[in-house]
PDB file of C-alpha atoms in Angstrom:
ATOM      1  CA  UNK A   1       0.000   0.000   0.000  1.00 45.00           C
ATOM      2  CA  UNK A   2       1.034   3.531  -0.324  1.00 42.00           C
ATOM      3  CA  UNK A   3       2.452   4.223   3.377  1.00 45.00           C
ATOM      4  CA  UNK A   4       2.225   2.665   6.860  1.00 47.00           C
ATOM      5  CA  UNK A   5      -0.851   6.136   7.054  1.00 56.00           C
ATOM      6  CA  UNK A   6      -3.661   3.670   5.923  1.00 62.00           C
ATOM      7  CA  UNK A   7      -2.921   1.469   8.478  1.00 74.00           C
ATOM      8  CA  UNK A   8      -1.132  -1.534   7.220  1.00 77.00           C
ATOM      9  CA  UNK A   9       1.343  -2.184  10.148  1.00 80.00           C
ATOM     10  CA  UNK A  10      -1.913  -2.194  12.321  1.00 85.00           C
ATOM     11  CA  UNK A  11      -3.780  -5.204   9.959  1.00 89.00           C
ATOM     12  CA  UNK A  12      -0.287  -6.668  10.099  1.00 86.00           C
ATOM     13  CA  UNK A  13      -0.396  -7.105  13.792  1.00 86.00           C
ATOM     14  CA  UNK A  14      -4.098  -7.774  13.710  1.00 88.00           C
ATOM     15  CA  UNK A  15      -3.954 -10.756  11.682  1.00 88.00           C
ATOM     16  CA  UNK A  16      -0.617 -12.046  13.178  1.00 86.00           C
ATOM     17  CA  UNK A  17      -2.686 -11.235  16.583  1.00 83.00           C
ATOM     18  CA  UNK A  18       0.597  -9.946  18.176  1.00 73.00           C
ATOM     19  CA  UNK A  19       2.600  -6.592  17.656  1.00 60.00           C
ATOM     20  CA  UNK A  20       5.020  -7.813  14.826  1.00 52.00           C
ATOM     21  CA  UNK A  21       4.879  -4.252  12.799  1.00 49.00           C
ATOM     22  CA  UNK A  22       5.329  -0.828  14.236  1.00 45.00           C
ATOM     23  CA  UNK A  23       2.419   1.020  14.219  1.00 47.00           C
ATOM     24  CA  UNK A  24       3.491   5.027  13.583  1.00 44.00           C
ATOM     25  CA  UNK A  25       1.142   8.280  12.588  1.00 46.00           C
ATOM     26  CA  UNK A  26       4.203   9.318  10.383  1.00 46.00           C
ATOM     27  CA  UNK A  27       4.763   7.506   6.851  1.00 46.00           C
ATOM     28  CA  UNK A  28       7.641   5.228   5.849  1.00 47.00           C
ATOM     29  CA  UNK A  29       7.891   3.527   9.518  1.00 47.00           C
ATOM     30  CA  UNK A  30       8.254   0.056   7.827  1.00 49.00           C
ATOM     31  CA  UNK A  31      11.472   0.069   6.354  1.00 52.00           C
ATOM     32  CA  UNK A  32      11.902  -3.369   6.015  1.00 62.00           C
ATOM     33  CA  UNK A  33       9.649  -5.968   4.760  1.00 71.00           C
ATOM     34  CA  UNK A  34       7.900  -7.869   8.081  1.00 81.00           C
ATOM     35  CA  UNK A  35       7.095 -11.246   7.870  1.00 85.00           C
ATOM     36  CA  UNK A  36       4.688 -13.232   9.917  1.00 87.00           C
ATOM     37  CA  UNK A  37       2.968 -16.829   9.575  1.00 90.00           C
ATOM     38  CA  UNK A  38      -0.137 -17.667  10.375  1.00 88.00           C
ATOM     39  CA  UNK A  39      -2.276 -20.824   9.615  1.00 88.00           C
ATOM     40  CA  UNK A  40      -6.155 -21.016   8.454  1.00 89.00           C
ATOM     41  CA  UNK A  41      -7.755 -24.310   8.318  1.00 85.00           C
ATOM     42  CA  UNK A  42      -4.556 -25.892   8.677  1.00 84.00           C
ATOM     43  CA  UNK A  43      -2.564 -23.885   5.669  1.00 87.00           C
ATOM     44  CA  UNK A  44       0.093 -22.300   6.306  1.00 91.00           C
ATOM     45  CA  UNK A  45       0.147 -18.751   5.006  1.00 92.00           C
ATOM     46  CA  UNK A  46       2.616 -16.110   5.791  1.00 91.00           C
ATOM     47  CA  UNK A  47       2.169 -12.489   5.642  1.00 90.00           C
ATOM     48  CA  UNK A  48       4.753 -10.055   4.639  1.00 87.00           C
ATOM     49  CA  UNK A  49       4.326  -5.975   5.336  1.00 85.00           C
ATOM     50  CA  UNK A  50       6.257  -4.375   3.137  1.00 80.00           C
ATOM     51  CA  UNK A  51       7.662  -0.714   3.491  1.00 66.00           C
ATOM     52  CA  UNK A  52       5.146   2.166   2.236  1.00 63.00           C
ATOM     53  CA  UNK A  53       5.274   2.704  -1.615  1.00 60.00           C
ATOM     54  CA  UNK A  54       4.612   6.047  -2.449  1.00 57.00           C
ATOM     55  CA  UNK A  55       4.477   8.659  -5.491  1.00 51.00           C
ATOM     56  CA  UNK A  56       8.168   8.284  -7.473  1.00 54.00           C
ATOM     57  CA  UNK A  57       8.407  12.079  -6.787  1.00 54.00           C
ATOM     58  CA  UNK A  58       8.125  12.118  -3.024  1.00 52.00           C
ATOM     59  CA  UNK A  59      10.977   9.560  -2.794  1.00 50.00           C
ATOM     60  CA  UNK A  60      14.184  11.521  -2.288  1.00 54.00           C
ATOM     61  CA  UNK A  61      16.308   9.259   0.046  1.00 54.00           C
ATOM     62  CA  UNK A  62      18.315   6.129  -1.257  1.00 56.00           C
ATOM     63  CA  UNK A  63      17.195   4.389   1.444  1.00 49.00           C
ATOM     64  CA  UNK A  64      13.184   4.891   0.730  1.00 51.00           C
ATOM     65  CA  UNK A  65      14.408   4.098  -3.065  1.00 59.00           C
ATOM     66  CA  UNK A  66      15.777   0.768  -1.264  1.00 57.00           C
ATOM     67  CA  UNK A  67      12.251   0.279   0.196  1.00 56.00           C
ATOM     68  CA  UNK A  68       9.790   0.813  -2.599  1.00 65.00           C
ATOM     69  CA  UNK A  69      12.350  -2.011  -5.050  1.00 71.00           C
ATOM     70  CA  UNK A  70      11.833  -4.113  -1.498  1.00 69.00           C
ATOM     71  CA  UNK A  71       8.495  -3.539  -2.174  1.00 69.00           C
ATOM     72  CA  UNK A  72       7.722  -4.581  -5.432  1.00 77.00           C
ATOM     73  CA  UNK A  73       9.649  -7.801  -5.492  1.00 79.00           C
ATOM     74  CA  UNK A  74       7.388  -8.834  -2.389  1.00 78.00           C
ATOM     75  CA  UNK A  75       4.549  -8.530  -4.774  1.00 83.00           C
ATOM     76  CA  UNK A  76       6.247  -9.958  -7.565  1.00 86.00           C
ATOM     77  CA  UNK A  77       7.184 -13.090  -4.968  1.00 87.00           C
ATOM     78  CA  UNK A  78       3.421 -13.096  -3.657  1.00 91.00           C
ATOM     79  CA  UNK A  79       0.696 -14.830  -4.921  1.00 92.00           C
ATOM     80  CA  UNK A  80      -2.092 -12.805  -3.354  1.00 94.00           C
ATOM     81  CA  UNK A  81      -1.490  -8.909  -2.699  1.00 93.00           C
ATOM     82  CA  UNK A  82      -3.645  -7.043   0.038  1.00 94.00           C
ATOM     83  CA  UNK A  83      -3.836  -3.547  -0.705  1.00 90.00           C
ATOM     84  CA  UNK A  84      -4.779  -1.589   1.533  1.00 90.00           C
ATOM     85  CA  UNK A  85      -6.541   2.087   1.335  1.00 89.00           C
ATOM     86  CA  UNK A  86      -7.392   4.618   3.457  1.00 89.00           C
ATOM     87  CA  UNK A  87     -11.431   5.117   2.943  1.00 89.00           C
ATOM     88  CA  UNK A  88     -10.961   8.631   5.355  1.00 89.00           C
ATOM     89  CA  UNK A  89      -9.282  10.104   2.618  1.00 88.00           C
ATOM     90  CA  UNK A  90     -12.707   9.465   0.039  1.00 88.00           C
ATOM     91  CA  UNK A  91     -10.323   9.035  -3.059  1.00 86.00           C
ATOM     92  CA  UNK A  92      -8.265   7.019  -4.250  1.00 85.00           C
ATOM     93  CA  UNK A  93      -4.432   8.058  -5.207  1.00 81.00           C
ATOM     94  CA  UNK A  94      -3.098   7.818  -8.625  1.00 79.00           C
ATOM     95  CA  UNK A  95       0.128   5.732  -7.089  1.00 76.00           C
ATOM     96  CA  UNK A  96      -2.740   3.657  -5.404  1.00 82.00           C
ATOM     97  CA  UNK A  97      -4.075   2.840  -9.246  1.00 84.00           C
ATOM     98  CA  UNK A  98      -0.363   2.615 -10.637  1.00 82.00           C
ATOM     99  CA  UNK A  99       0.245  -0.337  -7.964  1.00 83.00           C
ATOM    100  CA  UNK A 100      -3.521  -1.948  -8.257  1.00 86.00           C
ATOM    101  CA  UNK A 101      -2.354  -2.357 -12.287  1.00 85.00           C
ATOM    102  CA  UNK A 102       1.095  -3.368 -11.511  1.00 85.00           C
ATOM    103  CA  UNK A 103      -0.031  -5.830  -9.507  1.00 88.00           C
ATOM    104  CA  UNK A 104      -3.163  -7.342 -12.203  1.00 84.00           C
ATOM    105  CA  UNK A 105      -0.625  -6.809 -14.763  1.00 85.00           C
ATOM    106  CA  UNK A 106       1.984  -8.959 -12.942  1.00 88.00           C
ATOM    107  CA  UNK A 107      -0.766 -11.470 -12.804  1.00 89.00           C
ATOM    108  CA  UNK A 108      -1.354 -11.286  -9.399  1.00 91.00           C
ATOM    109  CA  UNK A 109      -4.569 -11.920  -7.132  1.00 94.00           C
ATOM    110  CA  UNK A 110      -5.583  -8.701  -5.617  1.00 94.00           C
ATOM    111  CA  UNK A 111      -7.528  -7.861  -2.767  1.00 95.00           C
ATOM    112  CA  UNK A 112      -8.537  -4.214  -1.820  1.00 94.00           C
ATOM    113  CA  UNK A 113      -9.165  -3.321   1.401  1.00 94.00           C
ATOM    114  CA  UNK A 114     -10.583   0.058   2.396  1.00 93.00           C
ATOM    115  CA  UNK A 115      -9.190   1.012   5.637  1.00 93.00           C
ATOM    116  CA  UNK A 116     -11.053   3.131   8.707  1.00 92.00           C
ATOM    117  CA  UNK A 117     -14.640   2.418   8.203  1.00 92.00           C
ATOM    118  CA  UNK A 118     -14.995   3.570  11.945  1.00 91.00           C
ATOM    119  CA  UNK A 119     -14.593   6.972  10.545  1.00 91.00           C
ATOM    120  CA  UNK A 120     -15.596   7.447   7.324  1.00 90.00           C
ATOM    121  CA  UNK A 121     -19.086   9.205   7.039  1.00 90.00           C
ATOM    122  CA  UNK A 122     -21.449   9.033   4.147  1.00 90.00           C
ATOM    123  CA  UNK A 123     -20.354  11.812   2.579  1.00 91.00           C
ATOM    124  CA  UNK A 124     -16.474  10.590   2.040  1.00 90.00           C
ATOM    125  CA  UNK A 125     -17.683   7.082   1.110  1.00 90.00           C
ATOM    126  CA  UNK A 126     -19.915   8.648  -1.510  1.00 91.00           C
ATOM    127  CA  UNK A 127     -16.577  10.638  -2.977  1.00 91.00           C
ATOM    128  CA  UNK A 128     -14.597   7.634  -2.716  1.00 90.00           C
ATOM    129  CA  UNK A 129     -17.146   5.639  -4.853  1.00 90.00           C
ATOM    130  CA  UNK A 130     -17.347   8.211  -7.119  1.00 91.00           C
ATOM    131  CA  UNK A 131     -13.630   8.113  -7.463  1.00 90.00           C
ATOM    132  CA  UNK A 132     -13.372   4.542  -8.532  1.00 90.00           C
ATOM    133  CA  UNK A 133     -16.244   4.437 -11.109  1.00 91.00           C
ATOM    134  CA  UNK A 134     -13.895   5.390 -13.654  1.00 91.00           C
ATOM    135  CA  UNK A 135     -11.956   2.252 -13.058  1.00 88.00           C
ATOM    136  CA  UNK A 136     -14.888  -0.494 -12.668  1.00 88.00           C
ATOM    137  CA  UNK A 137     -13.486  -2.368 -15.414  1.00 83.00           C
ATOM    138  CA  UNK A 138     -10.517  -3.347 -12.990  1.00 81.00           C
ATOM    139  CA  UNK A 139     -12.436  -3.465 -10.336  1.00 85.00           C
ATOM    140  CA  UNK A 140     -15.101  -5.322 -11.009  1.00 85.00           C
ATOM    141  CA  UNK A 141     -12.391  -8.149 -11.725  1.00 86.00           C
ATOM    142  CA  UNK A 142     -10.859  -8.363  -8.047  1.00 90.00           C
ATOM    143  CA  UNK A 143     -12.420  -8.542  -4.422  1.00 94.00           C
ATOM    144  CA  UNK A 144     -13.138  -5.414  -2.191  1.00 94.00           C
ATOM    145  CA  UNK A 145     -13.768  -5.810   1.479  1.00 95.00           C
ATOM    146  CA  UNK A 146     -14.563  -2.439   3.689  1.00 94.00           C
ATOM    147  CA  UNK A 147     -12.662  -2.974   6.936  1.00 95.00           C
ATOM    148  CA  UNK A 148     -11.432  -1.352  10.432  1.00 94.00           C
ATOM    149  CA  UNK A 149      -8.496  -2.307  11.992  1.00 90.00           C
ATOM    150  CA  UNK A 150      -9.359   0.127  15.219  1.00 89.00           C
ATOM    151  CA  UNK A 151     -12.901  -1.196  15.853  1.00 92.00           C
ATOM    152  CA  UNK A 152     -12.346  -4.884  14.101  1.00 92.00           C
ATOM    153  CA  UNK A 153     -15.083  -4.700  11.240  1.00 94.00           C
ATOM    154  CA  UNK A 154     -15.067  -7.503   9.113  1.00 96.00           C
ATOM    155  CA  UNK A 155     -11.684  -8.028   9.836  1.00 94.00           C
ATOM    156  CA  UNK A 156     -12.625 -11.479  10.869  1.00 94.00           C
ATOM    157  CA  UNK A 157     -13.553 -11.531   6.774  1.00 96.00           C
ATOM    158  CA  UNK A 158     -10.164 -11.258   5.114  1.00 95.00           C
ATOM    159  CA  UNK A 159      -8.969 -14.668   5.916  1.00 94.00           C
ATOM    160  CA  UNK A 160     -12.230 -16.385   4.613  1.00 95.00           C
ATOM    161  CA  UNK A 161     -11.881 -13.674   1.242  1.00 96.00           C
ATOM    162  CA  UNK A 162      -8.390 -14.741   0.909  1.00 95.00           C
ATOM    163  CA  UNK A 163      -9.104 -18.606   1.001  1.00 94.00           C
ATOM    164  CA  UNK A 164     -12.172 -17.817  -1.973  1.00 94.00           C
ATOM    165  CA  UNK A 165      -9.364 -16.117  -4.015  1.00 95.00           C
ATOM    166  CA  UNK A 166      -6.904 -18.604  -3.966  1.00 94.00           C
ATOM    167  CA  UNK A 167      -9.167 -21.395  -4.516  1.00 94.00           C
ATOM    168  CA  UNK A 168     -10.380 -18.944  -7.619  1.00 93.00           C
ATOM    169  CA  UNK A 169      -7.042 -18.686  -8.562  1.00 94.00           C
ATOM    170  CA  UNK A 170      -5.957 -22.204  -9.252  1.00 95.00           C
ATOM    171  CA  UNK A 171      -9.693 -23.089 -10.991  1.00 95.00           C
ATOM    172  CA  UNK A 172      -8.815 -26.023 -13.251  1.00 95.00           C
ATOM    173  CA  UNK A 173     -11.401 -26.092 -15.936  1.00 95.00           C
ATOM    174  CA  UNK A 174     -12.353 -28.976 -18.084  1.00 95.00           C
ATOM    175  CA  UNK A 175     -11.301 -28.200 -21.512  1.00 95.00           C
ATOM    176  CA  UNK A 176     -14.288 -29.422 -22.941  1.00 96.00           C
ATOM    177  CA  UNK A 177     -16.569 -26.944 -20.709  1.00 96.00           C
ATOM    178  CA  UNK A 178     -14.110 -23.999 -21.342  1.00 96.00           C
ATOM    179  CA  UNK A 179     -14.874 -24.475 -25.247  1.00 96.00           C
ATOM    180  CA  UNK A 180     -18.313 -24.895 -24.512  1.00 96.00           C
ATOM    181  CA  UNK A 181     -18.080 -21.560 -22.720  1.00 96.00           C
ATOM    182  CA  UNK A 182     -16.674 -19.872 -25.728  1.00 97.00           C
ATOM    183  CA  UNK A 183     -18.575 -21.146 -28.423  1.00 95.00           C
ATOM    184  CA  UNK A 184     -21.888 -20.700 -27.146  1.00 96.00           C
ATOM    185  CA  UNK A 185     -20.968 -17.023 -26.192  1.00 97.00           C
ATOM    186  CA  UNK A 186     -19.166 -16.823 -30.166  1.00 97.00           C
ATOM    187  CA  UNK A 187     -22.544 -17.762 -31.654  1.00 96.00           C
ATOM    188  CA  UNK A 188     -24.115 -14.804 -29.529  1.00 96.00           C
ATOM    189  CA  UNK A 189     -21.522 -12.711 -30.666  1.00 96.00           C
ATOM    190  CA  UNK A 190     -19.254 -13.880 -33.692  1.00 97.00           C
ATOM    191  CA  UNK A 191     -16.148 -11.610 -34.085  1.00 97.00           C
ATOM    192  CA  UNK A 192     -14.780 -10.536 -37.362  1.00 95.00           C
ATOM    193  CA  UNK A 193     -11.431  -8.997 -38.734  1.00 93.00           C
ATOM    194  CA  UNK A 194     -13.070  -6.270 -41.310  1.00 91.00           C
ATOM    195  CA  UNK A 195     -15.241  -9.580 -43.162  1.00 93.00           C
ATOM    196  CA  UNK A 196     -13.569 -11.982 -41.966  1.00 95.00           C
ATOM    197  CA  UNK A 197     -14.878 -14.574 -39.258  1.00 97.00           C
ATOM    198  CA  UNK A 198     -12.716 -15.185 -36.762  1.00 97.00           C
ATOM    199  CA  UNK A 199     -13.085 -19.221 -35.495  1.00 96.00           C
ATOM    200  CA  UNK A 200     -12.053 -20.873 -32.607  1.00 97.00           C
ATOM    201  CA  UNK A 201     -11.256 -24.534 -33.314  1.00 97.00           C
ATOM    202  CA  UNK A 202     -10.514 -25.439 -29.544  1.00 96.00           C
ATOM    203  CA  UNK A 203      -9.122 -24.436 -25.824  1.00 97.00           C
ATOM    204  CA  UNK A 204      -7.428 -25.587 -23.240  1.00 97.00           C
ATOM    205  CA  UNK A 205      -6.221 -24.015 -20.271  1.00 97.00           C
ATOM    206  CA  UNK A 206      -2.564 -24.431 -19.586  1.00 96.00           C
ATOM    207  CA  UNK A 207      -1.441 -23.064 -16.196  1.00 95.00           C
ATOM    208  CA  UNK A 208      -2.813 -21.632 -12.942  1.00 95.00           C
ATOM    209  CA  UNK A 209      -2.426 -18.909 -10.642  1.00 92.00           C
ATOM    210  CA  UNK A 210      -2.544 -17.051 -12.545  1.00 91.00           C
ATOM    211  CA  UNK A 211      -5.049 -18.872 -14.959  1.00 92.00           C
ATOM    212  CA  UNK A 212      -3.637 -19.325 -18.864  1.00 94.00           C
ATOM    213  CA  UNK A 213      -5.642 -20.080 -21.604  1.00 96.00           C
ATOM    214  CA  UNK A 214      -4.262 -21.406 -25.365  1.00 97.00           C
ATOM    215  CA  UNK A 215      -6.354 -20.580 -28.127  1.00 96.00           C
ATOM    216  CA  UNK A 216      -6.611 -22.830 -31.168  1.00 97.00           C
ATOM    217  CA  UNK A 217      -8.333 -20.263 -33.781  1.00 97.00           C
ATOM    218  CA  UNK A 218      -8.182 -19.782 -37.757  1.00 97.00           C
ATOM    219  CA  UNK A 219      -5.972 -16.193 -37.429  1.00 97.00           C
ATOM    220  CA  UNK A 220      -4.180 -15.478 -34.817  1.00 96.00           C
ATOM    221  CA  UNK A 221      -2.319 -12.585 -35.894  1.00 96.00           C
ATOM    222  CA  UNK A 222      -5.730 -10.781 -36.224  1.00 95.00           C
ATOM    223  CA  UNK A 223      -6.635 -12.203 -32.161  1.00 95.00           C
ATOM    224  CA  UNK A 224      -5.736  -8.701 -30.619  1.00 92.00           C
ATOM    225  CA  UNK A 225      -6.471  -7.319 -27.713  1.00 90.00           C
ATOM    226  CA  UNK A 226     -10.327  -6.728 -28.351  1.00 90.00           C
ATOM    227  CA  UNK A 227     -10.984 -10.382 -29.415  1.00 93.00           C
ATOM    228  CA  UNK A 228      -8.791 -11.495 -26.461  1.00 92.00           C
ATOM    229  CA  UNK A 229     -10.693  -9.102 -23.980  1.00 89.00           C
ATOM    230  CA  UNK A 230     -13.949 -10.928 -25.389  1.00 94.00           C
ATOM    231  CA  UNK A 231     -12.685 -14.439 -24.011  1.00 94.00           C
ATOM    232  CA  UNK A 232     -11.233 -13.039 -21.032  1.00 88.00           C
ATOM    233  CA  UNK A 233     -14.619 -11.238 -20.229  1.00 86.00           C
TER     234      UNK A 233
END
């Protein structure tokens, strides 16, 4: 998350149930990456807090540039991120939406918490919802929990959230139901290159977490990024 402000050291602690981070008003407190393992129903999962990642211009020591590289090979190491934002501040940061993309685009799970429920009024939830409805086509793609570390709302939720993402994350799906999928939503909707039908002969998923799909189709030079967003849909 973006610095120890929203209150990451403190869901650290809380989910470790003992004071592992340092829990500081200022930013940049966690330095170093923390880790801590926990276990839920009987899997072992360990948490790491990394330092505060913040906008490229407001880093001006070498030793916060140290951090924020710390930082992003923890989430290139992770398999499911947690990011944490600050709801009190009823917006959300453009180095908040830099990291949520980095993250999808490193094929990541992602999680989003928004931080300090206890209080956020209606007013500053309504601006903060306004300032994500730009972005619903990310975020309609990745869990969102509203939580409190102070008062404990739905913190008792992330565990159970994280279990449904991981077991989301390594779906295996039958490749004869995955073509099924397609081709029944390519009748609906056939896609063409100019005139040209575009076919899909057959698919089969290759890898998870994150999930990778080959397809088998008549052109795939003309399979760009709009035909591929139609399958990923």
């Amino acid at each position: 998350c973006s610095s120890d402000l929203v209150g990451k050291s403190s869901l650290m602690n809380v989910l470790l149930k003992e004071e592992r981070s340092i829990v500081n008003e200022q930013a940049g407190t966690t330095r170093d990456p923390v880790v801590g393992n926990i276990r839920f129903h009987s899997e072992p999962i360990k948490i790491v807090d990394t330092a505060g990642i913040r906008r490229k211009r407001a880093v001006t020591q070498d030793l916060e540039e140290l951090m924020v590289k710390s930082s992003f090979q923890a989430v290139r190491t992770a398999n499911i991120i947690l990011l944490l934002l600050d709801g009190s501040m009823g917006a959300i940061s453009d180095q908040e939406l830099k990291l949520a993309f980095y993250i999808f685009q490193e094929g990541k799970a992602l999680i989003i918490l928004v931080n300090k429920q206890d209080i956020v009024d209606d007013e500053k939830k309504l601006w903060l919802d306004t300032s994500l409805e730009p972005y619903e086509f990310l975020l309609k793609k990745v869990e969102m929990l509203n939580i409190s570390c102070k008062s404990g709302k739905n913190i008792g939720k992330i565990m159970p959230m994280v279990n449904k993402v991981w077991e989301k994350y390594n779906l295996q799906i039958n490749d004869h139901e995955l073509y099924q999928l397609f081709y029944k939503n390519l009748e609906k909707k056939p896609l063409y290159h100019k005139t040209i039908l575009l076919k899909l002969y057959g698919a089969k998923q290759s890898g998870v977490a994150p999930m990778h799909i080959v397809l088998y189709v008549n052109y795939p030079e003309w399979f760009e990024q709009t035909q591929l967003g139609f399958f990923e849909n």
